XYZ file of N, CA, C and O in Angstrom:
444
model
N -67.432 138.547 -109.415
C -66.119 138.536 -110.028
C -66.262 138.887 -111.502
O -67.112 138.348 -112.190
N -65.439 139.789 -111.955
C -65.495 140.246 -113.346
C -64.785 139.247 -114.255
O -63.674 138.805 -113.972
N -65.475 138.891 -115.347
C -64.904 137.920 -116.274
C -63.972 138.627 -117.255
O -64.307 139.665 -117.810
N -62.792 138.065 -117.437
C -61.825 138.627 -118.365
C -62.212 138.255 -119.792
O -62.678 137.145 -120.031
N -62.029 139.176 -120.763
C -62.324 138.837 -122.150
C -61.375 137.744 -122.647
O -60.213 137.694 -122.260
N -61.930 136.852 -123.457
C -61.110 135.773 -124.014
C -60.075 136.354 -124.972
O -60.368 137.265 -125.736
N -58.890 135.824 -124.899
C -57.824 136.263 -125.790
C -57.909 135.481 -127.091
O -58.164 134.286 -127.085
N -57.706 136.156 -128.199
C -57.659 135.434 -129.462
C -56.297 134.764 -129.578
O -55.286 135.286 -129.124
N -56.304 133.588 -130.157
C -55.088 132.789 -130.278
C -54.616 132.818 -131.718
O -55.401 132.533 -132.623
N -53.340 133.139 -131.942
C -52.841 133.125 -133.317
C -52.888 131.714 -133.908
O -52.591 130.745 -133.225
N -53.295 131.632 -135.157
C -53.276 130.377 -135.893
C -52.252 130.575 -136.994
O -52.437 131.395 -137.881
N -51.164 129.819 -136.899
C -50.083 130.029 -137.859
C -49.192 128.800 -137.890
O -48.967 128.155 -136.871
N -48.715 128.492 -139.051
C -47.706 127.453 -139.212
C -46.341 128.078 -138.970
O -46.195 129.293 -139.013
N -45.316 127.257 -138.739
C -43.966 127.827 -138.601
C -43.604 128.620 -139.858
O -43.878 128.178 -140.975
N -43.059 129.783 -139.652
C -42.771 130.676 -140.777
C -41.521 130.248 -141.524
O -40.456 130.062 -140.935
N -41.675 130.075 -142.841
C -40.526 129.799 -143.703
C -39.715 131.084 -143.811
O -40.258 132.147 -144.097
N -38.435 130.991 -143.566
C -37.581 132.170 -143.575
C -37.290 132.636 -145.001
O -37.067 131.826 -145.893
N -37.331 133.934 -145.176
C -36.982 134.557 -146.453
C -35.997 135.675 -146.162
O -35.929 136.193 -145.044
N -35.246 136.054 -147.165
C -34.250 137.105 -146.968
C -34.936 138.443 -146.713
O -35.950 138.757 -147.317
N -34.386 139.195 -145.804
C -34.920 140.516 -145.462
C -34.052 141.564 -146.145
O -33.175 142.162 -145.537
N -34.285 141.753 -147.425
C -33.515 142.715 -148.213
C -34.492 143.636 -148.935
O -35.695 143.363 -148.972
N -34.000 144.702 -149.535
C -34.895 145.596 -150.285
C -35.535 144.918 -151.505
O -36.589 145.334 -151.973
N -34.895 143.848 -152.004
C -35.459 143.149 -153.156
C -36.644 142.287 -152.696
O -36.679 141.811 -151.569
N -37.584 142.087 -153.616
C -38.737 141.252 -153.293
C -38.285 139.806 -153.114
O -37.446 139.316 -153.847
N -38.864 139.146 -152.126
C -38.572 137.737 -151.883
C -39.823 136.911 -152.233
O -40.824 137.456 -152.694
N -39.755 135.611 -152.006
C -40.882 134.740 -152.359
C -42.175 135.158 -151.660
O -43.250 135.169 -152.259
N -42.069 135.518 -150.386
C -43.254 135.950 -149.639
C -43.860 137.205 -150.276
O -45.074 137.311 -150.432
N -43.021 138.146 -150.640
C -43.498 139.384 -151.262
C -44.213 139.101 -152.587
O -45.266 139.665 -152.862
N -43.607 138.221 -153.396
C -44.213 137.892 -154.691
C -45.567 137.208 -154.500
O -46.542 137.550 -155.181
N -45.629 136.249 -153.589
C -46.901 135.558 -153.362
C -47.960 136.509 -152.817
O -49.127 136.450 -153.209
N -47.561 137.378 -151.915
C -48.503 138.349 -151.365
C -49.019 139.279 -152.458
O -50.214 139.588 -152.515
N -48.133 139.705 -153.345
C -48.533 140.580 -154.448
C -49.516 139.861 -155.379
O -50.540 140.435 -155.777
N -49.233 138.609 -155.698
C -50.127 137.852 -156.577
C -51.470 137.615 -155.877
O -52.538 137.734 -156.500
N -51.451 137.305 -154.578
C -52.694 137.092 -153.840
C -53.551 138.354 -153.845
O -54.759 138.300 -154.085
N -52.939 139.501 -153.607
C -53.690 140.764 -153.634
C -54.262 141.034 -155.028
O -55.393 141.523 -155.156
N -53.515 140.701 -156.055
C -54.002 140.873 -157.424
C -55.191 139.956 -157.684
O -56.196 140.375 -158.274
N -55.105 138.709 -157.233
C -56.222 137.769 -157.406
C -57.465 138.264 -156.668
O -58.581 138.142 -157.170
N -57.290 138.828 -155.484
C -58.427 139.380 -154.739
C -59.065 140.537 -155.519
O -60.284 140.645 -155.608
N -58.239 141.409 -156.046
C -58.729 142.535 -156.842
C -59.481 142.026 -158.068
O -60.560 142.537 -158.406
N -58.928 141.023 -158.746
C -59.599 140.462 -159.922
C -60.941 139.859 -159.539
O -61.927 140.001 -160.275
N -60.993 139.194 -158.397
C -62.251 138.593 -157.949
C -63.354 139.630 -157.793
O -64.491 139.424 -158.230
N -63.024 140.753 -157.189
C -64.002 141.838 -157.027
C -64.395 142.399 -158.390
O -65.573 142.648 -158.663
N -63.424 142.559 -159.258
C -63.701 143.103 -160.593
C -64.598 142.166 -161.396
O -65.526 142.610 -162.087
N -64.337 140.863 -161.307
C -65.190 139.902 -162.015
C -66.607 139.902 -161.454
O -67.571 139.739 -162.200
N -66.748 140.097 -160.156
C -68.089 140.166 -159.560
C -68.874 141.331 -160.162
O -70.055 141.188 -160.501
N -68.219 142.466 -160.330
C -68.885 143.616 -160.954
C -69.215 143.322 -162.414
O -70.301 143.651 -162.894
N -68.285 142.699 -163.122
C -68.517 142.381 -164.529
C -69.684 141.406 -164.680
O -70.497 141.547 -165.607
N -69.787 140.442 -163.784
C -70.900 139.489 -163.844
C -72.245 140.185 -163.667
O -73.224 139.848 -164.334
N -72.282 141.162 -162.790
C -73.533 141.886 -162.539
C -73.978 142.702 -163.744
O -75.157 142.998 -163.901
N -73.027 143.054 -164.604
C -73.350 143.944 -165.713
C -73.247 143.275 -167.086
O -73.422 143.947 -168.106
N -72.958 141.978 -167.116
C -72.842 141.287 -168.412
C -74.225 141.208 -169.060
O -75.171 140.698 -168.483
N -74.325 141.719 -170.278
C -75.630 141.779 -170.944
C -75.880 140.604 -171.880
O -76.980 140.438 -172.376
N -74.886 139.794 -172.105
C -75.007 138.676 -173.038
C -74.713 137.381 -172.277
O -73.727 137.303 -171.540
N -75.531 136.360 -172.466
C -75.399 135.123 -171.706
C -74.039 134.449 -171.920
O -73.429 133.960 -170.978
N -73.562 134.433 -173.146
C -72.280 133.800 -173.433
C -71.134 134.546 -172.732
O -70.233 133.920 -172.166
N -71.185 135.864 -172.765
C -70.182 136.675 -172.071
C -70.264 136.424 -170.569
O -69.234 136.250 -169.901
N -71.473 136.381 -170.048
C -71.676 136.111 -168.622
C -71.037 134.779 -168.240
O -70.327 134.687 -167.236
N -71.272 133.751 -169.038
C -70.733 132.421 -168.736
C -69.206 132.407 -168.782
O -68.557 131.794 -167.940
N -68.635 133.100 -169.771
C -67.170 133.180 -169.867
C -66.576 133.875 -168.643
O -65.579 133.406 -168.062
N -67.172 134.990 -168.252
C -66.676 135.725 -167.081
C -66.849 134.876 -165.824
O -65.960 134.839 -164.959
N -67.958 134.173 -165.733
C -68.204 133.308 -164.574
C -67.136 132.222 -164.473
O -66.618 131.947 -163.380
N -66.791 131.609 -165.598
C -65.764 130.562 -165.590
C -64.405 131.123 -165.150
O -63.708 130.518 -164.329
N -64.038 132.274 -165.696
C -62.761 132.895 -165.329
C -62.787 133.313 -163.856
O -61.799 133.161 -163.136
N -63.930 133.796 -163.395
C -64.067 134.198 -162.000
C -63.875 133.005 -161.066
O -63.194 133.115 -160.036
N -64.455 131.877 -161.417
C -64.295 130.673 -160.591
C -62.839 130.201 -160.572
O -62.324 129.808 -159.526
N -62.167 130.270 -161.705
C -60.751 129.894 -161.759
C -59.912 130.842 -160.895
O -59.004 130.405 -160.177
N -60.231 132.129 -160.970
C -59.516 133.117 -160.167
C -59.722 132.847 -158.681
O -58.786 132.925 -157.888
N -60.944 132.501 -158.312
C -61.240 132.181 -156.921
C -60.453 130.954 -156.468
O -59.915 130.918 -155.349
N -60.354 129.947 -157.324
C -59.562 128.756 -157.000
C -58.087 129.102 -156.842
O -57.421 128.620 -155.912
N -57.567 129.953 -157.711
C -56.159 130.373 -157.614
C -55.921 131.139 -156.313
O -54.895 130.961 -155.652
N -56.872 132.003 -155.997
C -56.760 132.790 -154.765
C -56.691 131.855 -153.561
O -55.857 132.033 -152.667
N -57.536 130.835 -153.548
C -57.543 129.879 -152.432
C -56.226 129.103 -152.376
O -55.671 128.885 -151.294
N -55.725 128.693 -153.529
C -54.447 127.972 -153.574
C -53.305 128.842 -153.032
O -52.448 128.357 -152.290
N -53.298 130.104 -153.410
C -52.262 131.025 -152.918
C -52.373 131.213 -151.410
O -51.369 131.205 -150.692
N -53.598 131.383 -150.925
C -53.810 131.507 -149.480
C -53.284 130.268 -148.765
O -52.556 130.374 -147.771
N -53.658 129.085 -149.265
C -53.211 127.843 -148.622
C -51.688 127.735 -148.612
O -51.094 127.324 -147.607
N -51.047 128.094 -149.710
C -49.591 128.048 -149.783
C -48.968 129.012 -148.775
O -48.045 128.649 -148.028
N -49.480 130.233 -148.738
C -48.927 131.221 -147.808
C -49.180 130.807 -146.359
O -48.315 130.973 -145.497
N -50.351 130.259 -146.085
C -50.652 129.810 -144.725
C -49.734 128.649 -144.344
O -49.186 128.613 -143.238
N -49.539 127.708 -145.263
C -48.667 126.558 -145.016
C -47.242 127.009 -144.697
O -46.564 126.409 -143.860
N -46.781 128.064 -145.362
C -45.428 128.565 -145.134
C -45.342 129.508 -143.932
O -44.276 130.020 -143.612
N -46.481 129.758 -143.280
C -46.480 130.626 -142.106
C -46.470 132.101 -142.449
O -46.166 132.940 -141.611
N -46.811 132.440 -143.688
C -46.787 133.830 -144.130
C -48.161 134.482 -144.087
O -48.307 135.649 -144.451
N -49.153 133.762 -143.681
C -50.508 134.309 -143.569
C -51.003 133.925 -142.190
O -51.152 132.754 -141.879
N -51.237 134.920 -141.356
C -51.608 134.684 -139.966
C -53.089 134.972 -139.751
O -53.642 135.895 -140.350
N -53.693 134.176 -138.919
C -55.084 134.392 -138.524
C -55.157 134.273 -137.014
O -54.213 133.808 -136.381
N -56.275 134.674 -136.460
C -56.481 134.522 -135.028
C -57.793 133.793 -134.801
O -58.798 134.068 -135.466
N -57.768 132.853 -133.867
C -59.005 132.162 -133.516
C -59.839 133.111 -132.643
O -59.304 134.004 -131.986
N -61.102 132.879 -132.651
C -61.980 133.700 -131.835
C -62.781 132.815 -130.885
O -63.006 131.631 -131.149
N -63.214 133.399 -129.823
C -64.016 132.706 -128.828
C -65.332 132.258 -129.480
O -66.042 133.091 -130.060
N -65.677 130.974 -129.408
C -66.928 130.495 -130.020
C -68.170 131.251 -129.534
O -69.110 131.468 -130.295
N -68.158 131.685 -128.286
C -69.299 132.436 -127.762
C -69.439 133.779 -128.489
O -70.538 134.198 -128.818
N -68.323 134.447 -128.763
C -68.370 135.720 -129.496
C -68.849 135.508 -130.928
O -69.587 136.320 -131.469
N -68.437 134.414 -131.529
C -68.887 134.104 -132.888
C -70.391 133.893 -132.894
O -71.104 134.433 -133.742
N -70.901 133.134 -131.929
C -72.342 132.875 -131.847
C -73.115 134.171 -131.601
O -74.177 134.386 -132.184
N -72.574 135.059 -130.790
C -73.222 136.348 -130.542
C -73.306 137.163 -131.833
O -74.327 137.791 -132.110
N -72.242 137.156 -132.616
C -72.235 137.896 -133.875
C -73.243 137.297 -134.850
O -73.969 138.030 -135.540
N -73.319 135.984 -134.910
C -74.296 135.319 -135.787
C -75.713 135.721 -135.377
O -76.543 136.076 -136.226
N -75.997 135.683 -134.091
C -77.328 136.059 -133.608
C -77.639 137.522 -133.924
O -78.750 137.857 -134.344
N -76.656 138.377 -133.743
C -76.848 139.800 -134.011
C -77.208 140.030 -135.478
O -78.170 140.738 -135.783
N -76.470 139.426 -136.378
C -76.728 139.639 -137.799
C -77.982 138.910 -138.268
O -78.660 139.378 -139.182
N -78.308 137.794 -137.631
C -79.554 137.096 -137.966
C -80.746 137.965 -137.582
O -81.693 138.116 -138.363
N -80.700 138.548 -136.402
C -81.780 139.441 -135.967
C -81.889 140.648 -136.888
O -82.975 141.065 -137.266
N -80.754 141.208 -137.245
C -80.744 142.355 -138.153
C -81.366 141.979 -139.493
O -82.208 142.706 -140.019
N -80.986 140.835 -140.028
C -81.511 140.398 -141.321
C -83.011 140.157 -141.242
O -83.748 140.494 -142.172
N -83.471 139.594 -140.139
C -84.904 139.348 -139.990
C -85.688 140.654 -139.913
O -86.804 140.745 -140.420
N -85.108 141.660 -139.301
C -85.765 142.964 -139.207
C -85.737 143.701 -140.546
O -86.713 144.329 -140.939
N -84.628 143.603 -141.248
C -84.466 144.340 -142.498
C -85.122 143.644 -143.700
O -85.530 144.296 -144.640
N -85.190 142.333 -143.640
C -85.692 141.556 -144.774
C -86.767 140.573 -144.328
O -86.567 139.360 -144.399
N -87.892 141.094 -143.853
C -88.933 140.156 -143.385
C -89.472 139.338 -144.557
O -89.489 139.782 -145.707
N -89.917 138.139 -144.234
C -90.442 137.250 -145.284
C -91.850 137.599 -145.644
O -92.610 138.166 -145.040
């Protein structure tokens, strides 16, 4: 008997309703700010790699950590309002992916 692939299950809170108009609503604003925070996080990572002065490095690191905290807060708020959807995955598939990448890492980066 052929086994059917496991279906992923949506993980979502009840969606807070917002107006569907051409103007930006609360969801749009939060999504825009979240995307900006993600962009800043990547930019700070690059800046950290290239900071030539320890004091500058520390300042960028502090701002980067604050940005990461803000990003997490925005994600949590959007998820709580049902505006950020995720899907659960089959634990067996997750374990297979972990094993695959562990094997790859062991082959590519031997000790």
